[in-house]
CSV table of C-alpha atoms and ligand atoms in Angstrom, one decimal:
chain,number,residue,atom,x,y,z
A,86,MET,CA,0.0,0.0,0.0
A,87,HIS,CA,2.9,2.4,0.7
A,88,PRO,CA,5.7,1.9,-1.8
A,89,ILE,CA,7.3,5.0,-0.3
A,90,SER,CA,8.0,3.1,2.9
A,91,VAL,CA,9.5,0.3,0.9
A,92,ALA,CA,11.7,2.8,-0.9
A,93,ARG,CA,12.9,4.1,2.4
A,94,ARG,CA,13.9,0.6,3.5
A,95,VAL,CA,15.9,0.2,0.2
A,96,MET,CA,17.8,3.4,1.1
A,97,GLU,CA,18.3,2.4,4.7
A,98,LYS,CA,18.9,-1.4,4.5
A,99,THR,CA,20.6,-2.0,1.1
A,100,PRO,CA,23.6,-0.6,-0.7
A,101,HIS,CA,21.3,0.1,-3.7
A,102,VAL,CA,19.3,3.1,-5.0
A,103,MET,CA,16.5,1.3,-6.8
A,104,LEU,CA,14.8,-2.1,-6.8
A,105,THR,CA,12.1,-2.8,-9.4
A,106,GLY,CA,9.6,-5.5,-10.4
A,107,GLU,CA,9.7,-9.0,-8.8
A,108,GLY,CA,12.9,-8.2,-6.9
A,109,ALA,CA,11.2,-5.1,-5.3
A,110,LEU,CA,8.2,-7.2,-4.3
A,111,MET,CA,10.4,-9.9,-2.8
A,112,PHE,CA,12.3,-7.3,-0.8
A,113,ALA,CA,9.1,-5.7,0.4
A,114,LEU,CA,7.6,-9.0,1.5
A,115,SER,CA,10.9,-10.0,3.2
A,116,GLU,CA,10.8,-6.7,5.1
A,117,GLY,CA,7.3,-7.6,6.5
A,118,PHE,CA,5.2,-5.4,4.2
A,119,PRO,CA,1.8,-7.1,3.5
A,120,LYS,CA,0.8,-7.7,-0.1
A,121,GLU,CA,-2.4,-5.6,-0.7
A,122,ASN,CA,-4.8,-5.0,-3.5
A,123,LEU,CA,-4.4,-1.3,-4.5
A,124,LEU,CA,-7.4,-1.2,-6.8
A,125,THR,CA,-10.2,0.9,-5.5
A,126,GLU,CA,-13.8,0.4,-6.5
A,127,THR,CA,-13.8,3.8,-8.1
A,128,ALA,CA,-10.7,3.1,-10.2
A,129,ARG,CA,-12.1,-0.4,-11.2
A,130,LEU,CA,-15.3,1.2,-12.4
A,131,ALA,CA,-13.4,3.9,-14.3
A,132,TRP,CA,-11.3,1.1,-15.9
A,133,GLU,CA,-14.4,-0.9,-16.9
A,134,GLU,CA,-15.8,2.3,-18.5
A,135,TRP,CA,-12.5,2.9,-20.3
A,136,LYS,CA,-12.4,-0.6,-21.7
A,137,LYS,CA,-15.6,0.0,-23.7
A,138,LYS,CA,-13.6,2.1,-26.2
A,139,ALA,CA,-10.0,1.3,-24.9
A,140,GLU,CA,-8.6,4.4,-26.6
A,141,TYR,CA,-5.0,4.8,-25.8
A,142,LYS,CA,-5.0,8.4,-24.3
A,143,PRO,CA,-3.3,8.1,-21.0
A,144,LYS,CA,-3.9,11.0,-18.7
A,145,ILE,CA,-2.7,12.5,-15.5
A,146,ASN,CA,-5.5,13.1,-13.1
A,147,VAL,CA,-8.2,15.7,-13.6
A,148,GLU,CA,-7.0,18.0,-10.8
A,149,ARG,CA,-4.1,18.5,-13.1
A,150,HIS,CA,-1.5,17.0,-10.8
A,151,ASP,CA,-1.1,13.6,-9.6
A,152,THR,CA,2.0,13.1,-7.4
A,153,ILE,CA,2.8,13.9,-3.8
A,154,GLY,CA,6.3,15.3,-3.5
A,155,MET,CA,7.7,16.4,-0.2
A,156,VAL,CA,10.9,18.3,0.7
A,157,ALA,CA,11.7,18.8,4.4
A,158,ILE,CA,14.4,20.7,6.3
A,159,ASP,CA,15.2,20.1,10.0
A,160,SER,CA,16.6,22.4,12.7
A,161,LYS,CA,20.1,21.4,11.6
A,162,ASN,CA,19.3,22.4,8.1
A,163,ARG,CA,19.4,18.8,6.8
A,164,ILE,CA,17.3,18.3,3.8
A,165,ALA,CA,15.2,15.2,3.0
A,166,GLY,CA,12.8,14.5,0.1
A,167,ALA,CA,10.2,12.0,-0.8
A,168,CYS,CA,7.9,11.3,-3.8
A,169,THR,CA,5.0,9.0,-4.2
A,170,THR,CA,2.5,8.5,-7.0
A,171,SER,CA,0.0,6.2,-8.7
A,172,GLY,CA,1.2,7.6,-12.0
A,173,MET,CA,-0.9,7.9,-15.1
A,174,ALA,CA,-4.3,6.4,-15.6
A,175,PHE,CA,-4.7,3.6,-18.2
A,176,LYS,CA,-1.0,3.7,-19.2
A,177,MET,CA,0.9,1.0,-21.0
A,178,HIS,CA,2.0,-1.8,-18.8
A,179,GLY,CA,5.7,-1.1,-17.9
A,180,ARG,CA,5.5,2.6,-18.4
A,181,VAL,CA,7.8,4.4,-15.9
A,182,GLY,CA,7.0,8.0,-14.9
A,183,ASP,CA,9.2,10.6,-13.4
A,184,SER,CA,8.5,9.9,-9.7
A,185,PRO,CA,10.8,6.9,-9.2
A,186,VAL,CA,13.6,8.4,-11.2
A,187,ILE,CA,16.0,10.3,-9.0
A,188,GLY,CA,16.8,13.7,-10.6
A,189,ALA,CA,13.5,13.7,-12.5
A,190,GLY,CA,10.6,13.4,-10.0
A,191,MET,CA,12.7,14.2,-7.0
A,192,PHE,CA,16.2,15.2,-6.1
A,193,VAL,CA,18.0,16.2,-2.9
A,194,ASP,CA,21.6,17.4,-2.5
A,195,ASN,CA,22.1,18.1,1.1
A,196,GLU,CA,24.7,20.8,0.3
A,197,VAL,CA,22.1,22.8,-1.7
A,198,GLY,CA,18.4,21.8,-1.3
A,199,GLY,CA,15.7,19.6,-2.7
A,200,ALA,CA,13.0,19.6,-5.3
A,201,ALA,CA,10.1,17.4,-6.3
A,202,SER,CA,7.7,17.5,-9.2
A,203,THR,CA,4.1,16.6,-10.0
A,204,GLY,CA,2.3,16.3,-13.4
A,205,LEU,CA,3.1,14.7,-16.7
A,206,GLY,CA,6.1,12.6,-16.0
A,207,GLU,CA,7.4,12.4,-19.6
A,208,MET,CA,8.0,16.1,-19.7
A,209,VAL,CA,9.9,16.0,-16.4
A,210,LEU,CA,11.9,12.9,-17.4
A,211,ARG,CA,13.0,14.6,-20.6
A,212,THR,CA,14.4,17.6,-18.8
A,213,LEU,CA,15.5,16.0,-15.5
A,214,GLY,CA,13.4,18.6,-13.9
A,215,SER,CA,14.1,18.2,-10.2
A,216,PHE,CA,17.9,18.0,-10.8
A,217,LEU,CA,17.6,21.2,-12.9
A,218,VAL,CA,15.9,23.0,-10.0
A,219,VAL,CA,18.6,21.9,-7.5
A,220,GLU,CA,21.4,22.9,-9.9
A,221,GLU,CA,19.8,26.3,-10.3
A,222,MET,CA,19.8,26.7,-6.5
A,223,ARG,CA,23.4,25.6,-6.5
A,224,ARG,CA,24.2,28.5,-8.8
A,225,GLY,CA,22.6,30.8,-6.3
A,226,ALA,CA,19.0,31.0,-7.5
A,227,HIS,CA,16.2,31.5,-4.9
A,228,PRO,CA,14.0,28.3,-4.9
A,229,GLN,CA,11.2,30.3,-6.5
A,230,LYS,CA,13.4,31.4,-9.4
A,231,ALA,CA,14.7,27.9,-9.7
A,232,VAL,CA,11.3,26.3,-10.1
A,233,GLU,CA,10.2,28.9,-12.5
A,234,LYS,CA,13.3,28.2,-14.6
A,235,ALA,CA,12.5,24.5,-14.8
A,236,VAL,CA,8.8,25.1,-15.8
A,237,LYS,CA,9.9,27.5,-18.5
A,238,ARG,CA,12.5,25.0,-19.8
A,239,ILE,CA,9.7,22.4,-20.1
A,240,VAL,CA,7.3,24.8,-21.9
A,241,HIS,CA,10.1,26.0,-24.2
A,242,LYS,CA,11.1,22.5,-25.2
A,243,TYR,CA,7.6,20.9,-25.3
A,244,PRO,CA,5.2,23.8,-26.1
A,245,GLU,CA,2.4,21.5,-27.6
A,246,GLN,CA,2.3,19.1,-24.7
A,247,ALA,CA,2.6,21.9,-22.2
A,248,LYS,CA,-0.7,23.5,-23.6
A,249,GLU,CA,-2.7,20.5,-22.4
A,250,ASN,CA,-0.8,19.3,-19.4
A,251,GLN,CA,0.5,20.2,-16.0
A,252,VAL,CA,3.9,20.0,-14.4
A,253,GLY,CA,4.6,21.6,-11.1
A,254,PHE,CA,7.7,21.8,-8.8
A,255,ILE,CA,8.3,22.5,-5.2
A,256,ALA,CA,11.7,23.3,-3.8
A,257,VAL,CA,13.4,24.1,-0.5
A,258,ASP,CA,17.0,25.4,-0.2
A,259,LYS,CA,19.6,25.0,2.5
A,260,LYS,CA,18.6,28.3,4.0
A,261,GLY,CA,15.0,27.1,4.4
A,262,ARG,CA,13.6,29.3,1.6
A,263,HIS,CA,11.0,27.7,-0.6
A,264,GLY,CA,9.4,28.0,-4.0
A,265,ALA,CA,6.6,26.4,-6.0
A,266,TYR,CA,5.4,26.9,-9.6
A,267,GLY,CA,3.4,25.2,-12.3
A,268,ILE,CA,2.6,25.4,-16.0
A,269,GLN,CA,-1.1,25.6,-15.4
A,270,THR,CA,-3.1,27.2,-12.6
A,271,GLY,CA,-4.5,24.9,-9.9
A,272,PHE,CA,-1.3,23.7,-8.4
A,273,ASN,CA,-1.6,24.0,-4.6
A,274,TYR,CA,1.1,23.2,-2.1
A,275,VAL,CA,1.3,23.0,1.7
A,276,LEU,CA,3.9,24.6,3.9
A,277,TYR,CA,4.3,23.0,7.3
A,278,GLN,CA,6.2,25.3,9.7
A,279,ARG,CA,6.2,25.6,13.5
A,280,GLY,CA,3.4,23.1,13.9
A,281,GLU,CA,1.1,24.8,11.4
A,282,ASN,CA,0.0,23.7,7.9
A,283,LYS,CA,-0.8,26.5,5.4
A,284,ILE,CA,-2.1,25.9,1.9
A,285,PHE,CA,-0.9,28.1,-1.0
A,286,GLU,CA,-1.8,28.4,-4.6
A,287,ALA,CA,1.4,28.2,-6.6
A,288,GLY,CA,2.0,30.7,-9.3
A,289,SER,CA,1.8,29.5,-12.9
A,290,LEU,CA,3.1,30.3,-16.4
A,291,PHE,CA,-0.3,30.1,-18.0
A,292,GLN,CA,-3.3,31.8,-16.5
B,723,LIG,N1,4.2,12.3,-12.2
B,723,LIG,C1,3.8,11.0,-12.2
B,723,LIG,C2,3.8,10.3,-13.5
B,723,LIG,O1,3.9,10.9,-14.6
B,723,LIG,O2,3.8,9.1,-13.5
């Protein structure tokens, strides 16, 4: 049910960065994670409906972003990041999105900061978006400027796809400053600070 927790075990208990497929399942079971059915009734019914035409038009979800990315900084200014997603609806079996690919869906460099993305993974994979955000911060950019740069890069390189799709980034730097930005409106993010959650609407390139 929580692949993000299995991913953490990979980081903490193995010398590796990534496990996939059957090996990842074997590792999760050996770590005591139960095998669970992730298919909800709502998703099953949507799939039954989709099968009537079975048109191959995979989509990110209707709220225009799909993935939960998190970047945290502690009182010693140590940065951590996490990213978890169900990916794209009705995609080809075997399709890999940006979320599990380090540097695409999420990237942390503890000397600089961290970033995570949401939205259409293909556009983020093609630009290694989260890595780009962190590299901009390394060059001195404020996290807000860094996320804007990554969004603009994506729109510049993939203008047609960008018209119809969302990509958003969040970022935190080593000083605790943060930023968030999307291609389209509707990208909300939450800032948790001093025991309080605050929801913000991120800025966007298109209005
Ligand atoms: N952002 C998640 C995906 O494209 O799979």
